[in-house]
Tab-separated table of C-alpha atoms and ligand atoms in Angstrom:
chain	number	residue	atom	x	y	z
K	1	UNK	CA	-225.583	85.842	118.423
K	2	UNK	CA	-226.266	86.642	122.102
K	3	UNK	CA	-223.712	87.923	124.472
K	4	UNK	CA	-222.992	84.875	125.995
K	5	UNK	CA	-221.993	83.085	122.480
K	6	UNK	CA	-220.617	85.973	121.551
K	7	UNK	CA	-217.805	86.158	124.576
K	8	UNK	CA	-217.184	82.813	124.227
K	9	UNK	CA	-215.908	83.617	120.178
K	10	UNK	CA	-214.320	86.252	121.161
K	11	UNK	CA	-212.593	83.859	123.795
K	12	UNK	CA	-212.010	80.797	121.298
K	13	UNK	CA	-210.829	83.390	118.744
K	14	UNK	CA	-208.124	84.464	121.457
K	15	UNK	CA	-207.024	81.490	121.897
K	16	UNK	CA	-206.141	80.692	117.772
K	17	UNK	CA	-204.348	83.731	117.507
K	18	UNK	CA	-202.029	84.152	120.672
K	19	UNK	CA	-198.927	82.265	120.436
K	20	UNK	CA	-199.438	78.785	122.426
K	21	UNK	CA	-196.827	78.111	125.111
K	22	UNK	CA	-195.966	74.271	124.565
K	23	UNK	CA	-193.605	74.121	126.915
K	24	UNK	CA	-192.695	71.866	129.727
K	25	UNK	CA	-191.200	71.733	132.892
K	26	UNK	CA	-188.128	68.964	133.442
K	27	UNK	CA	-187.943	66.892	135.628
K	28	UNK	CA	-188.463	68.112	139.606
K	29	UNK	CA	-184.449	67.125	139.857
K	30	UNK	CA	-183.073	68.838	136.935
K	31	UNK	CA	-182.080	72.298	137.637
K	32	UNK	CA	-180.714	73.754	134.097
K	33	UNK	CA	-179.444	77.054	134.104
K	34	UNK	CA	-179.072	77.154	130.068
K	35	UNK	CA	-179.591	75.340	127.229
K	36	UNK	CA	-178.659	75.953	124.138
K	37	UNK	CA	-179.500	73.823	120.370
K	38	UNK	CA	-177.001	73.303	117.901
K	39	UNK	CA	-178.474	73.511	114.358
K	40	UNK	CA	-178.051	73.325	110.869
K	41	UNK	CA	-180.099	73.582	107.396
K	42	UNK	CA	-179.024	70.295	106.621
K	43	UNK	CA	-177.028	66.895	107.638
K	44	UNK	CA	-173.656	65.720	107.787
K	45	UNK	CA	-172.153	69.278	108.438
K	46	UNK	CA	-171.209	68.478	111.619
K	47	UNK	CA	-173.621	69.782	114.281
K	48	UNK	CA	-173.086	66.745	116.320
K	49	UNK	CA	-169.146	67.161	116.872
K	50	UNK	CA	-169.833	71.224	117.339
K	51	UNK	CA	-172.106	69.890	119.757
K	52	UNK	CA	-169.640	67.634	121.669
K	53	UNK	CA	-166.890	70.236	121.409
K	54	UNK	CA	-169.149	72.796	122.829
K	55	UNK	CA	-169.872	70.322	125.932
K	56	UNK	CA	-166.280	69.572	126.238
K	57	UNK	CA	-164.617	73.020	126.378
K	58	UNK	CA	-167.302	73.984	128.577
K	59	UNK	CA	-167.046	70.964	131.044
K	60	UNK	CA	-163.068	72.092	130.922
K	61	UNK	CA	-163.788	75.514	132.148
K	62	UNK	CA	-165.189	73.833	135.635
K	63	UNK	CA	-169.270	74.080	134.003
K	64	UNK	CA	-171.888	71.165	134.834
K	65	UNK	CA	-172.683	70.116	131.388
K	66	UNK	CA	-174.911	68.057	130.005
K	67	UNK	CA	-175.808	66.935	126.498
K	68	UNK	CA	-179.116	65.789	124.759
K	69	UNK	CA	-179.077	63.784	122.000
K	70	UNK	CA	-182.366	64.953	119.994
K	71	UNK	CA	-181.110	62.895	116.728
K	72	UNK	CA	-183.177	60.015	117.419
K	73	UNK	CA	-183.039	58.440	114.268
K	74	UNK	CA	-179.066	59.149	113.578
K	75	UNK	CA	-177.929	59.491	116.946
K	76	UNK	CA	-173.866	60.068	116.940
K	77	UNK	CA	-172.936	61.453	120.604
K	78	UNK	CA	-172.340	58.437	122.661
K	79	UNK	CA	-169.631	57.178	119.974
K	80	UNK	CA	-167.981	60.212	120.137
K	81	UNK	CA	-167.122	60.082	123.595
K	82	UNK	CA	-167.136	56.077	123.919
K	83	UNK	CA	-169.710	55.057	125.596
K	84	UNK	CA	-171.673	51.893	125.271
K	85	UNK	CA	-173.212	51.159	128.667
K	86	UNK	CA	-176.925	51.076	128.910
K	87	UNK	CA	-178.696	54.060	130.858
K	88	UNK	CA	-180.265	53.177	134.055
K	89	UNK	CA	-183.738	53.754	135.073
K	90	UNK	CA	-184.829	54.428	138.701
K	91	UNK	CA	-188.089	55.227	140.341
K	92	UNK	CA	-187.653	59.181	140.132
K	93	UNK	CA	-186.766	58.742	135.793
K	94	UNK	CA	-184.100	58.070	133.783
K	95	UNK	CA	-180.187	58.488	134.695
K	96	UNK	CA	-178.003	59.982	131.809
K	97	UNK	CA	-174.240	58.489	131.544
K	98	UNK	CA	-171.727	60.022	132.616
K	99	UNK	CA	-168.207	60.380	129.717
K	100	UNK	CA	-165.020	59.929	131.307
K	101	UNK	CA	-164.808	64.106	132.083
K	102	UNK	CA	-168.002	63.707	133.755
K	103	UNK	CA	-170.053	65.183	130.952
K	104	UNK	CA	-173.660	64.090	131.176
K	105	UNK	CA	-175.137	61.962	128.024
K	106	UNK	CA	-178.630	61.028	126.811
K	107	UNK	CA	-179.461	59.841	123.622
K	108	UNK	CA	-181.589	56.679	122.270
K	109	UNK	CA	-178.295	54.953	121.281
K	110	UNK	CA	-177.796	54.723	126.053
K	111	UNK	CA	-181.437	53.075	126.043
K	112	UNK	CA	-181.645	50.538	123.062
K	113	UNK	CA	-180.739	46.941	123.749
K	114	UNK	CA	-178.936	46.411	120.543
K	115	UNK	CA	-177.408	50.027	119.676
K	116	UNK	CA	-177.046	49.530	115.953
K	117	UNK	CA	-180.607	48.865	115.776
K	118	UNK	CA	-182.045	51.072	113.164
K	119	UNK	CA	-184.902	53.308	114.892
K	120	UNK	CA	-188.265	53.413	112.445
K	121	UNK	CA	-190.841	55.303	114.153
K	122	UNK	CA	-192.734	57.943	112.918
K	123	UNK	CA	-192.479	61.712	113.458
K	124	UNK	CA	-194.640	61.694	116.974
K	125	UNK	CA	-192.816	58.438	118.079
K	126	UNK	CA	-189.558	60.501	117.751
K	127	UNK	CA	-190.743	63.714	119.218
K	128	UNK	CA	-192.129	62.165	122.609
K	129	UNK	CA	-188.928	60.672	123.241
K	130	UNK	CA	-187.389	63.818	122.875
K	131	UNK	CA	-189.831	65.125	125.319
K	132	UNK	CA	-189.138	62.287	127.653
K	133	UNK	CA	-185.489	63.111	127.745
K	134	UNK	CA	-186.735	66.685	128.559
K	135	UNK	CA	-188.962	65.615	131.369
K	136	UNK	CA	-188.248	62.225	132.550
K	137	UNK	CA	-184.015	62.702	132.905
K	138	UNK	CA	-182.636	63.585	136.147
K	139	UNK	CA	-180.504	65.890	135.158
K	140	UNK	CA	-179.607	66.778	138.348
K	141	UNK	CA	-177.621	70.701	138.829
K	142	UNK	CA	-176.326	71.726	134.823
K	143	UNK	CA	-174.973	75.038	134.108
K	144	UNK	CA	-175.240	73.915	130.687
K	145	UNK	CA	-177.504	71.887	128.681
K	146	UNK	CA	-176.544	71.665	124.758
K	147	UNK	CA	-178.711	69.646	122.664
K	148	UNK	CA	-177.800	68.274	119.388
K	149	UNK	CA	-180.729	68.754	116.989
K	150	UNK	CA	-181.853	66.240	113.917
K	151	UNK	CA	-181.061	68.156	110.724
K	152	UNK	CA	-183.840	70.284	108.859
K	153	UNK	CA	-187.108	71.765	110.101
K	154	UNK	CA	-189.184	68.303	110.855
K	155	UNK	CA	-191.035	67.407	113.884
K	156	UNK	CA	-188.406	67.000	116.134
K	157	UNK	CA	-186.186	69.823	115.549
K	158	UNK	CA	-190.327	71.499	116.251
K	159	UNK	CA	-190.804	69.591	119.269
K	160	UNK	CA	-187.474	70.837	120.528
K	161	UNK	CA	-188.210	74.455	119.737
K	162	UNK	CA	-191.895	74.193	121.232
K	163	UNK	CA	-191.257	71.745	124.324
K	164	UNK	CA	-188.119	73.067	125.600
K	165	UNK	CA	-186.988	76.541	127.524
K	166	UNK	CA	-184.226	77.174	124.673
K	167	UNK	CA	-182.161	80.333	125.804
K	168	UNK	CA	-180.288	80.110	122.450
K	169	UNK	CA	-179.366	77.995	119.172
K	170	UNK	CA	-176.104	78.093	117.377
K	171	UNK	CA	-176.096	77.611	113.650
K	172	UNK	CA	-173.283	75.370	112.566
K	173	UNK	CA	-172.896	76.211	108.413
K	174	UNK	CA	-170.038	74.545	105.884
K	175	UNK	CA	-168.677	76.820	103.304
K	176	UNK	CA	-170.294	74.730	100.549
K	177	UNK	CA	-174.159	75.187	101.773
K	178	UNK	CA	-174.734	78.192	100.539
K	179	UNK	CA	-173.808	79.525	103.821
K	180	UNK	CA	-175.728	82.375	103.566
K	181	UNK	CA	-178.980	80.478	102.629
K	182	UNK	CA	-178.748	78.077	104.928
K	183	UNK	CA	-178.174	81.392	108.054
K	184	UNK	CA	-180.790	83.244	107.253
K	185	UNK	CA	-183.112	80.235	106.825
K	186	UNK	CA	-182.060	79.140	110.616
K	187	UNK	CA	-182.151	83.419	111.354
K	188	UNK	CA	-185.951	83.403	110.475
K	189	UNK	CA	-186.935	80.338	112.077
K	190	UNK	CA	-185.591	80.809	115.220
K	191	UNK	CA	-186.750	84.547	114.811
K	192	UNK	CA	-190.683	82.814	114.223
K	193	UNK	CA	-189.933	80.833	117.180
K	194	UNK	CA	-188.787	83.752	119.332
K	195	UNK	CA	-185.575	82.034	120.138
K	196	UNK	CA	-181.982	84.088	120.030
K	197	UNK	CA	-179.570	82.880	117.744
K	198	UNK	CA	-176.411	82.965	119.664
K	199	UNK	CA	-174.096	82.969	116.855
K	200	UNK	CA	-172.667	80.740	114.185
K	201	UNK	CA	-170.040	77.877	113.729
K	202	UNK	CA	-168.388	77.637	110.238
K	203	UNK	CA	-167.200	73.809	109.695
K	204	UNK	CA	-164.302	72.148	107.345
K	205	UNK	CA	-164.090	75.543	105.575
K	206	UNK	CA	-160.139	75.280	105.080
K	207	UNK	CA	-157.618	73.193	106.635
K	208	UNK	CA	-153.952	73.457	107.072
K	209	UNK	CA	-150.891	71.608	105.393
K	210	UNK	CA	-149.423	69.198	107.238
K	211	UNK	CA	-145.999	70.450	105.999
K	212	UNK	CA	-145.841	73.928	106.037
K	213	UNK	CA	-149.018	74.802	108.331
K	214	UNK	CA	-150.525	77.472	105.974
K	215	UNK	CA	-154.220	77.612	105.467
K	216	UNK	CA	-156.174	76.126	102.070
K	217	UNK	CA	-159.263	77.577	101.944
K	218	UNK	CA	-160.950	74.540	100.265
K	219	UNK	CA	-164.172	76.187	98.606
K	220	UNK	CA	-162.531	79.941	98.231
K	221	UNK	CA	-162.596	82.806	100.730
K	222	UNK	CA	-164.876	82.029	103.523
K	223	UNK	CA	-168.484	84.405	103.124
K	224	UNK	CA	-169.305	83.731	106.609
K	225	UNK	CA	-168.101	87.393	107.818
K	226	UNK	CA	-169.895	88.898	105.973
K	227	UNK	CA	-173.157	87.164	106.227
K	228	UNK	CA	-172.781	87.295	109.798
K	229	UNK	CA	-172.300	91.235	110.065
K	230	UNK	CA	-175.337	91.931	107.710
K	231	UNK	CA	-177.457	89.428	110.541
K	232	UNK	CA	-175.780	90.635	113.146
K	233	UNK	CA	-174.698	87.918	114.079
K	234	UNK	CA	-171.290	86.762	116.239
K	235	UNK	CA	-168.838	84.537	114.679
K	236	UNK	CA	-168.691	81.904	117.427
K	237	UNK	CA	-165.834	79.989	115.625
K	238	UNK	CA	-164.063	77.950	112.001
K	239	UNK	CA	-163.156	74.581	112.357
K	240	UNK	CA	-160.648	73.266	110.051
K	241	UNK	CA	-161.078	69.731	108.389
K	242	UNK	CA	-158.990	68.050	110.997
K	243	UNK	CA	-158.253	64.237	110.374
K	244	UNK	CA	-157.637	64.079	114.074
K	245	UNK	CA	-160.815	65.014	114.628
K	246	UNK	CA	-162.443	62.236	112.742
K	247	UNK	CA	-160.065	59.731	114.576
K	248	UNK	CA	-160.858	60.946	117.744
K	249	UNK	CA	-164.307	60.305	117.594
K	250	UNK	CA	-164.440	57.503	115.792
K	251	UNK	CA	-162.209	55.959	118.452
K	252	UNK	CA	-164.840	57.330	121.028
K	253	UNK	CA	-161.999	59.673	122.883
K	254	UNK	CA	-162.992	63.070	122.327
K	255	UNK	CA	-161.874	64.198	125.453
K	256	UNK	CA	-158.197	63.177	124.405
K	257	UNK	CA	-158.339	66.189	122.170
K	258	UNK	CA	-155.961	68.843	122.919
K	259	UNK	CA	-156.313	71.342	120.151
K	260	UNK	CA	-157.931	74.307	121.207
K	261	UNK	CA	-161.284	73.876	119.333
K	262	UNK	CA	-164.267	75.942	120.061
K	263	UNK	CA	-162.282	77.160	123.479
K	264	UNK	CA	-163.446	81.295	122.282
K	265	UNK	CA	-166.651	79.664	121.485
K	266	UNK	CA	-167.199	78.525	124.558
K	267	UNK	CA	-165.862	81.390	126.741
K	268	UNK	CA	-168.381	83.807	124.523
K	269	UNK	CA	-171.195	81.565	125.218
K	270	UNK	CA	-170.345	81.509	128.785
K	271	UNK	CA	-172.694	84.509	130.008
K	272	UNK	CA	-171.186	84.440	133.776
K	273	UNK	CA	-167.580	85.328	131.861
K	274	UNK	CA	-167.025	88.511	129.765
K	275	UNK	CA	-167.214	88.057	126.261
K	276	UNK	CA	-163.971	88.119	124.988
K	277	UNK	CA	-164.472	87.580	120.367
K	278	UNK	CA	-161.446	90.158	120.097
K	279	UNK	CA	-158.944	87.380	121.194
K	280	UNK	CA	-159.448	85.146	118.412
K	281	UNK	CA	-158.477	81.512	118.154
K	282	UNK	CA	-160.721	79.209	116.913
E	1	ATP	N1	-163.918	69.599	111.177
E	1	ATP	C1	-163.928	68.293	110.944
E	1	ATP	N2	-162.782	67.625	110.662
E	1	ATP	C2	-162.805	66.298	110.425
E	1	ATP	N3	-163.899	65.542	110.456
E	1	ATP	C3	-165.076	66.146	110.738
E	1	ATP	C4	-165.132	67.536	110.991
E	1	ATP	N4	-166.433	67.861	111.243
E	1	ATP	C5	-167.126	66.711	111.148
E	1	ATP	N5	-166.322	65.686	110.848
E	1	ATP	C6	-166.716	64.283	110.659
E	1	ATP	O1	-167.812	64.297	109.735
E	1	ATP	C7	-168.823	63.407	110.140
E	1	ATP	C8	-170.140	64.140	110.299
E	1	ATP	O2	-170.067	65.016	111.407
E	1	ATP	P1	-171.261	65.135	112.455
E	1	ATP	O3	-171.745	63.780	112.860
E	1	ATP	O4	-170.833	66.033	113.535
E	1	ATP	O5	-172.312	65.841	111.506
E	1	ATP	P2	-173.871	66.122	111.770
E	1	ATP	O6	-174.177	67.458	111.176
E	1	ATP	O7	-174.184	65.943	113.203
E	1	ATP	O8	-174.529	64.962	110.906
E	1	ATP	P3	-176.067	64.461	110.986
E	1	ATP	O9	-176.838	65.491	110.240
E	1	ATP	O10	-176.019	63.143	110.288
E	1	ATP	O11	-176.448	64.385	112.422
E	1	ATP	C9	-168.336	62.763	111.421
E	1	ATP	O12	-167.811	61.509	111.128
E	1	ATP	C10	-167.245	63.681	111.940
E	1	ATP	O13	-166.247	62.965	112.622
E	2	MG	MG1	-175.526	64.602	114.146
């Protein structure tokens, strides 16, 4: 091989083995100081409403928020917080809605004509959208961007790991999922992906009696604290089953709640404020 070829191996061999930068910028108006995924090993534990609560108690300490709806497929965030109108588009990109609180939305369900209209694409369908919401939204000023992730490892969840400037993900576990399995799973793929993991969110672990208040630990003593210390990990929060939670967003009025979900959550994920994990709560 002569020199020349022999450089240019050297070069092309370079180039297979250093990590490749997918990212991309947003949009020229969006000016994001975080964002942070919400994940999970699998679906239906409730990464959407950690999501939304996340938004919400951040959006009530005075924060820009916005939220991105990366479940293209089963996309839950609008309902939540009622909204139905269709996003506009302008010359600059694409506006996200705005929730009563002034929380800003995008998601597929704000662009479809008919909302309940299944989505069938395939996997690179699903992840340019994602991208699009990425780089054609004007986002505008956001202290905080959260973006509620499709369940599993498929090409979206990828897309969102590759495309976007993720300062952090929060794992959101139930007690039945073999919470440890399903923590270090997300632990070493976010660790592959260079990404933090910010902490975890256990969901419908226990729930209290109506009638006396105490707490029923539904599938046993919560392993969470423990999994969490050997990761190092922060406990970000434990949701109760909450039937008021379920009514609230299936009525669309999330931001009627008035329980004190996810409040520490928030306040330890807000990096301008102290952390503050020894006080509790939720
Ligand atoms: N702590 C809770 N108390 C009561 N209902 C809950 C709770 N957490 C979730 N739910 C309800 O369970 C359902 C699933 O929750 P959610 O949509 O947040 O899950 P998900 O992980 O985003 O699901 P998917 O994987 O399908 O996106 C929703 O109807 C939600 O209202
Ligand atoms: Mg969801």
């Amino acid at each position: 091989m002569d020199k020349q070829n022999a450089a240019a191996a050297e070069k092309s061999r370079e180039e297979r083995v250093k990590p490749q930068d997918f990212r991309v910028p947003a949009n020229e108006y969006s000016n994001i100081k975080k964002i942070i995924g919400v994940v999970s090993g699998k679906g239906g534990v409730g990464k959407s409403l950690v999501t939304a609560l996340l938004a919400l108690q951040m959006s009530r300490k005075g924060k820009q928020v916005g939220i991105l709806d990366a479940d293209i497929t089963g996309p839950s965030i609008p309902k939540m917080f009622g909204l139905h109108k269709k996003a506009v588009t302008c010359e600059n990109g694409i506006l996200p809605e705005f929730t009563r609180d002034r929380i800003r939305v995008i998601s597929i369900n704000l662009l479809l004509e008919e909302e309940d209209a299944p989505v069938v694409w395939r996997g690179p369908l699903l992840s340019g959208v994602v991208k699009q919401f990425w780089t054609d939204v004007l986002w505008e000023n956001l202290d905080y961007l959260f973006v509620d992730m499709p369940p599993g490892t498929g090409d979206v969840p990828l897309t969102v790991f590759q495309t976007l400037p993720l300062d952090g993900i929060v794992v959101v576990a139930s007690p039945q999922d073999l919470v440890q399995l399903i923590v270090r799973k997300a632990y070493r793929m976010a660790k592959t992906m260079n990404i933090p993991i910010l902490g975890i969110v256990e969901n419908m672990g226990y729930l209290k009696c109506p009638d006396c208040g105490r707490q029923i630990n539904i599938f046993g003593e919560s392993r969470l604290d423990e999994v969490a210390v050997d990761l190092e990990l922060p406990v970000l929060g434990k949701l109760p089953v909450d039937p008021e939670l379920s009514r609230l967003c299936d009525e669309g009025r999330l931001e009627d709640l008035t329980a004190p979900y996810l409040v520490t959550a928030a306040a330890m994920l807000d990096t301008t404020e102290q952390r503050k994990p020894e006080q509790g709560g939720y």
